[in-house]
Amino acid sequence: TRGLIDGRAIAAMKDGAMLINTARGAIVDEAALAHALHTGKLGGAAVDVTEIEPAPDSCPLRRAPNCIMTPHVAWACNDSRRELMARVHENAEAFLRGERLNRVD
């Protein structure tokens, strides 16, 4: 999947489209995305993942217009964090009772 969204794929998108990547950073060719943002081909981008994390200063998306970058935290809305803490609590209690939850052998 590396470079799946490259310059060719971006060229096929509707002018002014928005690109959102919350999957894997390497899926998107960052240089091609930055170019599309600089030229106005794309109206904007939001990326929660980058090819190298944390994104180095050399990442072309850092200087691209209309680009929102978040540090790989898109999963962390309030509901997700509550669910995570509930699962941690359940697993800790099960461990103290000598039970195994969510075990993969």
mmCIF file with all atom_site columns, C-alpha atoms in Angstrom, residues 22-68:
data_model
loop_
_atom_site.group_PDB
_atom_site.id
_atom_site.type_symbol
_atom_site.label_atom_id
_atom_site.label_alt_id
_atom_site.label_comp_id
_atom_site.label_asym_id
_atom_site.label_entity_id
_atom_site.label_seq_id
_atom_site.pdbx_PDB_ins_code
_atom_site.Cartn_x
_atom_site.Cartn_y
_atom_site.Cartn_z
_atom_site.occupancy
_atom_site.B_iso_or_equiv
_atom_site.pdbx_formal_charge
_atom_site.auth_seq_id
_atom_site.auth_comp_id
_atom_site.auth_asym_id
_atom_site.auth_atom_id
_atom_site.pdbx_PDB_model_num
ATOM 1  C CA . THR A 1 22 ? -6.156 8.292  9.334  1.00 0.00 ? 22 THR A CA 1
ATOM 2  C CA . ALA A 1 23 ? -4.904 4.914  8.097  1.00 0.00 ? 23 ALA A CA 1
ATOM 3  C CA . ARG A 1 24 ? -1.153 4.593  7.530  1.00 0.00 ? 24 ARG A CA 1
ATOM 4  C CA . GLY A 1 25 ? 1.189  7.405  6.636  1.00 0.00 ? 25 GLY A CA 1
ATOM 5  C CA . ALA A 1 26 ? 2.966  5.601  3.810  1.00 0.00 ? 26 ALA A CA 1
ATOM 6  C CA . ILE A 1 27 ? -0.298 5.119  1.913  1.00 0.00 ? 27 ILE A CA 1
ATOM 7  C CA . VAL A 1 28 ? -0.047 8.737  0.776  1.00 0.00 ? 28 VAL A CA 1
ATOM 8  C CA . ASP A 1 29 ? 2.900  10.082 -1.221 1.00 0.00 ? 29 ASP A CA 1
ATOM 9  C CA . GLU A 1 30 ? 3.593  13.116 0.959  1.00 0.00 ? 30 GLU A CA 1
ATOM 10 C CA . ALA A 1 31 ? 5.481  15.024 -1.742 1.00 0.00 ? 31 ALA A CA 1
ATOM 11 C CA . ALA A 1 32 ? 2.622  14.531 -4.215 1.00 0.00 ? 32 ALA A CA 1
ATOM 12 C CA . LEU A 1 33 ? 0.074  15.608 -1.611 1.00 0.00 ? 33 LEU A CA 1
ATOM 13 C CA . ALA A 1 34 ? 2.081  18.710 -0.716 1.00 0.00 ? 34 ALA A CA 1
ATOM 14 C CA . HIS A 1 35 ? 2.389  19.574 -4.419 1.00 0.00 ? 35 HIS A CA 1
ATOM 15 C CA . ALA A 1 36 ? -1.384 19.198 -4.901 1.00 0.00 ? 36 ALA A CA 1
ATOM 16 C CA . LEU A 1 37 ? -2.003 21.510 -1.957 1.00 0.00 ? 37 LEU A CA 1
ATOM 17 C CA . HIS A 1 38 ? 0.511  24.109 -3.154 1.00 0.00 ? 38 HIS A CA 1
ATOM 18 C CA . THR A 1 39 ? -0.977 24.157 -6.653 1.00 0.00 ? 39 THR A CA 1
ATOM 19 C CA . GLY A 1 40 ? -4.582 24.225 -5.447 1.00 0.00 ? 40 GLY A CA 1
ATOM 20 C CA . LYS A 1 41 ? -5.457 20.868 -7.036 1.00 0.00 ? 41 LYS A CA 1
ATOM 21 C CA . LEU A 1 42 ? -6.725 19.785 -3.621 1.00 0.00 ? 42 LEU A CA 1
ATOM 22 C CA . GLY A 1 43 ? -8.687 22.093 -1.373 1.00 0.00 ? 43 GLY A CA 1
ATOM 23 C CA . GLY A 1 44 ? -7.140 20.699 1.771  1.00 0.00 ? 44 GLY A CA 1
ATOM 24 C CA . ALA A 1 45 ? -5.843 17.715 3.653  1.00 0.00 ? 45 ALA A CA 1
ATOM 25 C CA . ALA A 1 46 ? -6.056 16.340 7.163  1.00 0.00 ? 46 ALA A CA 1
ATOM 26 C CA . VAL A 1 47 ? -3.538 13.706 8.177  1.00 0.00 ? 47 VAL A CA 1
ATOM 27 C CA . ASP A 1 48 ? -3.314 11.949 11.515 1.00 0.00 ? 48 ASP A CA 1
ATOM 28 C CA . VAL A 1 49 ? -0.443 9.790  10.314 1.00 0.00 ? 49 VAL A CA 1
ATOM 29 C CA . THR A 1 50 ? 2.748  10.493 8.418  1.00 0.00 ? 50 THR A CA 1
ATOM 30 C CA . GLU A 1 51 ? 5.324  8.260  6.811  1.00 0.00 ? 51 GLU A CA 1
ATOM 31 C CA . ILE A 1 52 ? 7.781  8.997  9.608  1.00 0.00 ? 52 ILE A CA 1
ATOM 32 C CA . GLU A 1 53 ? 6.360  9.686  13.059 1.00 0.00 ? 53 GLU A CA 1
ATOM 33 C CA . PRO A 1 54 ? 6.727  12.120 14.517 1.00 0.00 ? 54 PRO A CA 1
ATOM 34 C CA . ALA A 1 55 ? 6.865  14.037 11.261 1.00 0.00 ? 55 ALA A CA 1
ATOM 35 C CA . PRO A 1 56 ? 10.367 15.464 10.828 1.00 0.00 ? 56 PRO A CA 1
ATOM 36 C CA . ASP A 1 57 ? 10.957 19.101 9.935  1.00 0.00 ? 57 ASP A CA 1
ATOM 37 C CA . SER A 1 58 ? 11.704 17.902 6.388  1.00 0.00 ? 58 SER A CA 1
ATOM 38 C CA . CYS A 1 59 ? 8.167  16.508 5.928  1.00 0.00 ? 59 CYS A CA 1
ATOM 39 C CA . PRO A 1 60 ? 6.719  18.458 2.976  1.00 0.00 ? 60 PRO A CA 1
ATOM 40 C CA . LEU A 1 61 ? 3.273  18.531 4.573  1.00 0.00 ? 61 LEU A CA 1
ATOM 41 C CA . ARG A 1 62 ? 4.587  20.795 7.341  1.00 0.00 ? 62 ARG A CA 1
ATOM 42 C CA . ARG A 1 63 ? 4.828  23.650 4.825  1.00 0.00 ? 63 ARG A CA 1
ATOM 43 C CA . ALA A 1 64 ? 1.791  22.796 2.721  1.00 0.00 ? 64 ALA A CA 1
ATOM 44 C CA . PRO A 1 65 ? -1.193 25.160 2.778  1.00 0.00 ? 65 PRO A CA 1
ATOM 45 C CA . ASN A 1 66 ? -4.589 23.948 3.976  1.00 0.00 ? 66 ASN A CA 1
ATOM 46 C CA . CYS A 1 67 ? -3.059 20.932 5.690  1.00 0.00 ? 67 CYS A CA 1
ATOM 47 C CA . ILE A 1 68 ? -4.031 19.922 9.207  1.00 0.00 ? 68 ILE A CA 1
#
